[in-house]
Short mmCIF file of C-alpha atoms and ligand atoms in Angstrom, two decimals:
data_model
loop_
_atom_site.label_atom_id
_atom_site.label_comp_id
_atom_site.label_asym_id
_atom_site.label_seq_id
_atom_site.Cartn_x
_atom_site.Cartn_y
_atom_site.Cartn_z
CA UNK A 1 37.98 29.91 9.84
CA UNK A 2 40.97 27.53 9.23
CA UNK A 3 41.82 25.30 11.91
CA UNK A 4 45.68 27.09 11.85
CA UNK A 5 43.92 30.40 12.41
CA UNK A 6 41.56 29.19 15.25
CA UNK A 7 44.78 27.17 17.02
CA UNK A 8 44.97 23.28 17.02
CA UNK A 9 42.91 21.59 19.76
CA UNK A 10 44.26 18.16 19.03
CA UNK A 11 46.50 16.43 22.30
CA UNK A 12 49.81 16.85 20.17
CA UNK A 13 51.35 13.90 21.63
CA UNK A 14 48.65 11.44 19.76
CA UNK A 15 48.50 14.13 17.23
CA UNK A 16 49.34 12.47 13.51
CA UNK A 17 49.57 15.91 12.02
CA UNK A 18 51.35 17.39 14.77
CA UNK A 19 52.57 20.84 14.08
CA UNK A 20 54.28 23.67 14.91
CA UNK A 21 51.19 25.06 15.34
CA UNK A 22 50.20 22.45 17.83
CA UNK A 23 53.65 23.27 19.36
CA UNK A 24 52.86 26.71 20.06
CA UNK A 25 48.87 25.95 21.05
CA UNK A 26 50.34 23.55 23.54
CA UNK A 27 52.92 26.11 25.12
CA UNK A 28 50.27 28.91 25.34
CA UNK A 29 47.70 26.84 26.86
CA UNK A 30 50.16 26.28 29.54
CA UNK A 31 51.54 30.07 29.59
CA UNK A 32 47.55 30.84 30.15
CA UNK A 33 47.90 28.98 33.22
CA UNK A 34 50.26 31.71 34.41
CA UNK A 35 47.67 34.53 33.86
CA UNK A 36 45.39 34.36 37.43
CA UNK A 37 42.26 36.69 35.60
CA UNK A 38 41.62 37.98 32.06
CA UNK A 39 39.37 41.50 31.54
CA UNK A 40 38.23 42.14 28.02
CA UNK A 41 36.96 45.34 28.28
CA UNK A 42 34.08 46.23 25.79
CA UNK A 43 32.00 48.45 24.53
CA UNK A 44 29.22 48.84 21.34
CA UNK A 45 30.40 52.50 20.60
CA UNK A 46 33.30 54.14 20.33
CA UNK A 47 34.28 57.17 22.19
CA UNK A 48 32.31 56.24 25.42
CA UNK A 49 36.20 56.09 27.34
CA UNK A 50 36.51 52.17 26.84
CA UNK A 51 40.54 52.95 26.62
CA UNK A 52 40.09 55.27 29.66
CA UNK A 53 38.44 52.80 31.53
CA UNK A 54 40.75 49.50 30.32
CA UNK A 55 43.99 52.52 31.25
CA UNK A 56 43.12 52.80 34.84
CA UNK A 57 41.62 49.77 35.38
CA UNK A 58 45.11 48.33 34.63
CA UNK A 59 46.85 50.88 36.61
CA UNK A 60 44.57 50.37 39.96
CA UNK A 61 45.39 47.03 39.86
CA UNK A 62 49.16 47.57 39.51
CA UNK A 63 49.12 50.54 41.77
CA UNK A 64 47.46 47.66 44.74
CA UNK A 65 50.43 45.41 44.22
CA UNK A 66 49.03 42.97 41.44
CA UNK A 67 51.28 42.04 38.52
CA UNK A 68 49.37 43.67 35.01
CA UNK A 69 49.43 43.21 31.92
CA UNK A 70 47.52 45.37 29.02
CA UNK A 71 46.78 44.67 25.73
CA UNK A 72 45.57 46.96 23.32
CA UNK A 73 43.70 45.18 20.01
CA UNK A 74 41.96 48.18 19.40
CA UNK A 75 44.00 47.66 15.86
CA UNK A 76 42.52 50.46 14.05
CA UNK A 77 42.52 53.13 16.63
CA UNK A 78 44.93 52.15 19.04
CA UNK A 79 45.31 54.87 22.19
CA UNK A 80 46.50 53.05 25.08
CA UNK A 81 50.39 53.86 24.37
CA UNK A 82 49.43 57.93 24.15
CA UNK A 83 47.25 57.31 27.56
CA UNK A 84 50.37 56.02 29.33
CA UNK A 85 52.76 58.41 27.61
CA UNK A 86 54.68 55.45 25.63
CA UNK A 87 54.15 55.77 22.43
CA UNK A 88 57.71 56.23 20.92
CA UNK A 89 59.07 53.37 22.99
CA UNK A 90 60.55 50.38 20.86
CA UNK A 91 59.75 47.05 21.39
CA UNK A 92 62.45 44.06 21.46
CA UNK A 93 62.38 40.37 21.46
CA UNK A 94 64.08 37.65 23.11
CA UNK A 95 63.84 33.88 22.23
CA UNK A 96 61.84 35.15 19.17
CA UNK A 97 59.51 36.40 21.52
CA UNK A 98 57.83 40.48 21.96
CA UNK A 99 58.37 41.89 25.54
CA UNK A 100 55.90 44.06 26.88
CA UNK A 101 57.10 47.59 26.90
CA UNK A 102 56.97 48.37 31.12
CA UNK A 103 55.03 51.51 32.21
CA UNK A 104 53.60 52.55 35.83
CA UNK A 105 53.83 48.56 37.02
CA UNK A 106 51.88 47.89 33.73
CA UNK A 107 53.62 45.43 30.97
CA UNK A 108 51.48 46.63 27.75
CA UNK A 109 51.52 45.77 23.97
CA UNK A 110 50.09 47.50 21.42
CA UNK A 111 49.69 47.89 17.52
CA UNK A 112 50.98 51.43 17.88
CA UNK A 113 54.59 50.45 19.05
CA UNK A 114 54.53 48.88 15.50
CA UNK A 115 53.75 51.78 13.77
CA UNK A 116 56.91 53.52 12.20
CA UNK A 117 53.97 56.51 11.15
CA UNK A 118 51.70 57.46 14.30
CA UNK A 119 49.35 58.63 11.84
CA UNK A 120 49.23 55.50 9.42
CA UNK A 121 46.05 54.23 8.66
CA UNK A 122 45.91 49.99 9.79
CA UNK A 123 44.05 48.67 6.87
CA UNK A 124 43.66 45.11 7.82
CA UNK A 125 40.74 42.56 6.81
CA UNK A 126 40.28 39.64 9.23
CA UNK A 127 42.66 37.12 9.04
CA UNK A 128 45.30 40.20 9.64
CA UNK A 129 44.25 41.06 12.72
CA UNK A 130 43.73 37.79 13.92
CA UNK A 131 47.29 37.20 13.22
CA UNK A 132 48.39 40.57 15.26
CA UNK A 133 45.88 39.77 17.87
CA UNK A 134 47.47 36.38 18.37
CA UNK A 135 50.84 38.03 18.42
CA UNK A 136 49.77 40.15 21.31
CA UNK A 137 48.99 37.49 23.33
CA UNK A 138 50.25 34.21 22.36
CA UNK A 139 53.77 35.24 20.72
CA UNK A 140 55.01 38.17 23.72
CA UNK A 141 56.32 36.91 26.59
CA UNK A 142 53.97 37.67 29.30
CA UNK A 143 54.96 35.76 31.97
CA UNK A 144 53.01 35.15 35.44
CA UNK A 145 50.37 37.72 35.89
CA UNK A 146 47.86 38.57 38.33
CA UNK A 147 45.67 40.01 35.89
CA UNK A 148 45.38 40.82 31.91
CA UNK A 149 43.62 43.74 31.13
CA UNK A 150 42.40 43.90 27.08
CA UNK A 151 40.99 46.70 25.57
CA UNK A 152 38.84 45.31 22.33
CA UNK A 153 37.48 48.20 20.08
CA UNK A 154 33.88 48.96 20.02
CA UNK A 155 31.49 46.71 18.30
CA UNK A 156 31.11 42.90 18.48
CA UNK A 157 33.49 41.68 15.69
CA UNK A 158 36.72 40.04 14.80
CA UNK A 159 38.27 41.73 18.26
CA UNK A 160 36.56 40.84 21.03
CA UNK A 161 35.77 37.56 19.10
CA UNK A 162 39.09 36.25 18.60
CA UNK A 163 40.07 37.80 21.72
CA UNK A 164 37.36 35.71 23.62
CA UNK A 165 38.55 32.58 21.02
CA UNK A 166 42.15 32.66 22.32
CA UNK A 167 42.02 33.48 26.07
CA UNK A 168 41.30 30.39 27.87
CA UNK A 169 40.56 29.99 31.72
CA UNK A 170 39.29 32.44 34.03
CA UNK A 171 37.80 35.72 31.86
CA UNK A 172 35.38 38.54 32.58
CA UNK A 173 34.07 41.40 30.14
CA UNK A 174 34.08 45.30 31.67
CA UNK A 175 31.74 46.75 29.65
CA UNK A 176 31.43 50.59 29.30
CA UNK A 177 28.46 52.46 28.17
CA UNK A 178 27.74 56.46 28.32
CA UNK A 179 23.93 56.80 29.97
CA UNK A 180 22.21 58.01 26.35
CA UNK A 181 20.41 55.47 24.69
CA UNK A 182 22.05 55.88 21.55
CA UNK A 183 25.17 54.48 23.53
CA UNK A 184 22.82 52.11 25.55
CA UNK A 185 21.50 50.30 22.87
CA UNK A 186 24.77 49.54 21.40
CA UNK A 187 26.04 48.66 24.93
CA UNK A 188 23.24 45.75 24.98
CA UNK A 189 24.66 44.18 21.78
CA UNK A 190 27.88 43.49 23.50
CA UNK A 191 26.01 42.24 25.86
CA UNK A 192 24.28 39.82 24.37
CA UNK A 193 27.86 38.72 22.84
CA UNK A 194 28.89 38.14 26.47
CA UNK A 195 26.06 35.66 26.87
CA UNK A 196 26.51 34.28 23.56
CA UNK A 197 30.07 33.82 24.00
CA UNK A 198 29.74 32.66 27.65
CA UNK A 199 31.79 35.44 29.01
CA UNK A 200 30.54 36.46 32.21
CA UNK A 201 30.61 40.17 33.51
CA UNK A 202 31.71 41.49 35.89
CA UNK A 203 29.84 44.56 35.65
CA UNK A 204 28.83 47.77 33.67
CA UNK A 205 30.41 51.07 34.04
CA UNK A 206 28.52 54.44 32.79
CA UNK A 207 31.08 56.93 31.95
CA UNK A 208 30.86 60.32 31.09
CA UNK A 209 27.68 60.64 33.95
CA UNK A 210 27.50 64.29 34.80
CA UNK A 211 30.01 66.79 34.28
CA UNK A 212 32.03 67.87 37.28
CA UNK A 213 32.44 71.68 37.18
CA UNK A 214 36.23 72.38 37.80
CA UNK A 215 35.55 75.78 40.01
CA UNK A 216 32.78 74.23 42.35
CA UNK A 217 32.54 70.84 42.35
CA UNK A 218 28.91 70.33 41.50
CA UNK A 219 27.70 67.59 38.89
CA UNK A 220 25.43 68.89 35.94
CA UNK A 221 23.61 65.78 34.60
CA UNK A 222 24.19 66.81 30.73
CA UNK A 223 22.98 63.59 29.44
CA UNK A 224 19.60 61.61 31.14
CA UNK A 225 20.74 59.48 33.77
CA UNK A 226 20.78 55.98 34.63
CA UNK A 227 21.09 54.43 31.00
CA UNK A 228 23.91 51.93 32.70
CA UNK A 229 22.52 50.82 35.54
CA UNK A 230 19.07 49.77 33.74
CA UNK A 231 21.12 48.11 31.08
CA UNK A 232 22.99 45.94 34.10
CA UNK A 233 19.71 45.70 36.00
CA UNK A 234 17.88 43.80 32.70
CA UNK A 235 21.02 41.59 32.01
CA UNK A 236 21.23 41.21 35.37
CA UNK A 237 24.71 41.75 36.02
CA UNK A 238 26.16 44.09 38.19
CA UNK A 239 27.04 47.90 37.88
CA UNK A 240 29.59 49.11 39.21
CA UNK A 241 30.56 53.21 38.79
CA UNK A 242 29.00 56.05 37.22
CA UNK A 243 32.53 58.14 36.46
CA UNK A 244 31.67 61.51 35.45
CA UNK A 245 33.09 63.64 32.75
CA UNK A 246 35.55 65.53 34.20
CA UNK A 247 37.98 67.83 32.60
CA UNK A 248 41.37 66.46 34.97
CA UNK A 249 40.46 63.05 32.74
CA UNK A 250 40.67 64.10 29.36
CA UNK A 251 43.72 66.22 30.05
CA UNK A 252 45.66 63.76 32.24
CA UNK A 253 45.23 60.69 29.23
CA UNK A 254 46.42 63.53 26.64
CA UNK A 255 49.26 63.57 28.86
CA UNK A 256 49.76 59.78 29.21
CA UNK A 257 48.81 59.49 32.90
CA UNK A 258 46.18 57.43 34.16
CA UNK A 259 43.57 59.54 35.76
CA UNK A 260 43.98 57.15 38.84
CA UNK A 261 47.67 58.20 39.21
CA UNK A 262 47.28 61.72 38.09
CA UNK A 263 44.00 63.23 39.93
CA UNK A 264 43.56 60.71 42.65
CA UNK A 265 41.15 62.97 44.82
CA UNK A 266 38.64 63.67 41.96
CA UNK A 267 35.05 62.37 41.82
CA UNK A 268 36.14 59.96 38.73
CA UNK A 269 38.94 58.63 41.05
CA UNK A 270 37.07 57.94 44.01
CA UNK A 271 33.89 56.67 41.80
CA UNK A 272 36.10 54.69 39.57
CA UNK A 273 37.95 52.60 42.67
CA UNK A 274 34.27 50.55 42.56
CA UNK A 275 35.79 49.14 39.35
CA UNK A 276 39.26 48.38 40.79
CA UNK A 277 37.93 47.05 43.81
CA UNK A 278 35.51 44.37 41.86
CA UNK A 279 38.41 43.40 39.81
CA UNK A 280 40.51 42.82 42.84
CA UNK A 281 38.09 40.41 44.17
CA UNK A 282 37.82 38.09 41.37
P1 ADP B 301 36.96 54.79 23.54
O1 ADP B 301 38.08 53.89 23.92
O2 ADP B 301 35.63 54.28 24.00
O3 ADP B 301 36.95 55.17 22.09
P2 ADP B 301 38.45 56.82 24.97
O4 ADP B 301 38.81 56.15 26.24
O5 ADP B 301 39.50 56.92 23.91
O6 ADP B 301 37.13 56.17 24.35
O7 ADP B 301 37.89 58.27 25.35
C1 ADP B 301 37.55 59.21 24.36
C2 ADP B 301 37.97 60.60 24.84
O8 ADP B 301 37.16 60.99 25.94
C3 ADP B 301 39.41 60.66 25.33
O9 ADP B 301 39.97 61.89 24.95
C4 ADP B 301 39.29 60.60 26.85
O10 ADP B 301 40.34 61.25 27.51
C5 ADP B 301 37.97 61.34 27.07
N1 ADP B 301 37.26 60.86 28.27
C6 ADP B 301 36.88 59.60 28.54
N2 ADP B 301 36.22 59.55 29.71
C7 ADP B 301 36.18 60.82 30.19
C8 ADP B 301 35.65 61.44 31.37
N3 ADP B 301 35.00 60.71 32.27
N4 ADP B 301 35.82 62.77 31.53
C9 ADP B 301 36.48 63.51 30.59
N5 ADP B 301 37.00 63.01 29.48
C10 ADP B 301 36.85 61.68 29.26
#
């Protein structure tokens, strides 16, 4: 990677080859500053509710006072606008800057505002989305936050990599598994990338951990059980929800409502508030 794409470390004001690159480095470090807590949210596979979780997470927060911001880099599938219901909305600049579209107490950015065809395929190698991803977070305007909530897409690549690259200060990985092994074993990988990286954890959610039957209540363990909390137990970080599937969640994020906002009461609700609650006390 070239030293413009990974951002100038140099102290500018010695700096012979000083830049507007440097420029800009200098001005996000110090924009960073403004950001209290950053949550990369990860997961190996897709389709375990990583955007579900990264969603309400965000809206928790917001919906206990803090100021949130969301970023979704999932650039090839991105669903966090069509989970909060803003996925037509426009976005504008000011002082050559993107502003966060505002939803629910949430300021979020996303590929998909970009997107003049919802259904457009993003066909971007590296260097791309590296550009987008530093787009998202060093060229919008962002402003003092309490937290920044990003959802990476699954896997351990140029994402959550560049993602982890950029972010400086204070950051924490959510990371989101289902309880089968197939998902477990994925779920390790990323991991692994967290202790790699650093990036410490601040815990595991299992989703999807027993289905809640809408006419009684009672939770019918599907899938085995526990695949989440012996994956936190051997990295030795802690877990924090088991959030079961529950029909009120896939039909409130096809509506673009946070499950949070939109079936407080439920058993995913009540579970997921574990996750909320350990954000809060970072
Ligand atoms: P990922 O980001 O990991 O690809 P998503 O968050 O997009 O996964 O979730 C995939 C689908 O599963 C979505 O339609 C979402 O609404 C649904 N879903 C996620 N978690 C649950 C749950 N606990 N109960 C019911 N549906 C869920």
């Amino acid at each position: 990677m070239s030293e413009e794409q990974q951002g100038c470390n140099h102290d500018c004001e010695h700096c012979a080859n000083k830049t507007e690159t440097c420029e800009a480095d200098l001005r996000f470090a110090e924009e960073q500053k403004l950001i209290k807590h950053k949550i990369v949210v990860l997961s190996g596979k897709g389709g375990v509710g990583k955007s579900t979780m990264a969603v309400n997470l965000a809206y928790g927060l917001a919906a206990r006072g803090f100021k949130v911001g969301l970023v979704d880099v999932d650039l090839h599938g991105p669903s966090i606008p069509t989970m909060l219901g803003i996925k037509d909305s426009t976005v504008y600049a000011r002082d050559e800057r993107l502003l966060p579209v505002e939803c629910d107490g949430i300021d979020v950015m996303s590929v998909e505002f970009f997107l003049p065809d919802k259904d457009a395929a993003v066909v971007w190698r590296g260097p791309m989305k590296y550009s987008a991803i530093k787009q998202f977070l060093q060229e919008t305007y962002w402003g003092e936050l309490d937290y920044l909530v990003v959802d990476c897409p699954p896997g351990t690549g140029d994402e959550p990599l560049g993602v982890c690259q950029m972010l400086q200060g204070e950051k924490h990985a959510l990371v989101v598994t289902t309880p089968q092994e197939v998902s477990a074993a994925d779920v390790r990988k990323s991991l692994d990338f967290c202790r790699l990286l650093p990036l410490p954890v601040l815990g595991v959610v299992e989703n999807m951990s027993g289905f809640v039957c809408p006419h009684c209540g009672e939770v019918t363990y599907i899938f085995k059980q526990g695949g989440g909390e012996k994956l936190a137990e051997k990295a030795k970080v802690p877990f924090l929800a088991k959030i079961p599937i529950e029909p009120g969640v896939g039909a409130s994020s096809d509506e673009g409502k946070p499950f949070m906002k939109a079936i407080p009461g439920s058993v995913a609700a009540k579970a997921f508030a574990a996750v909320v609650d350990a954000a809060a006390k970072l």
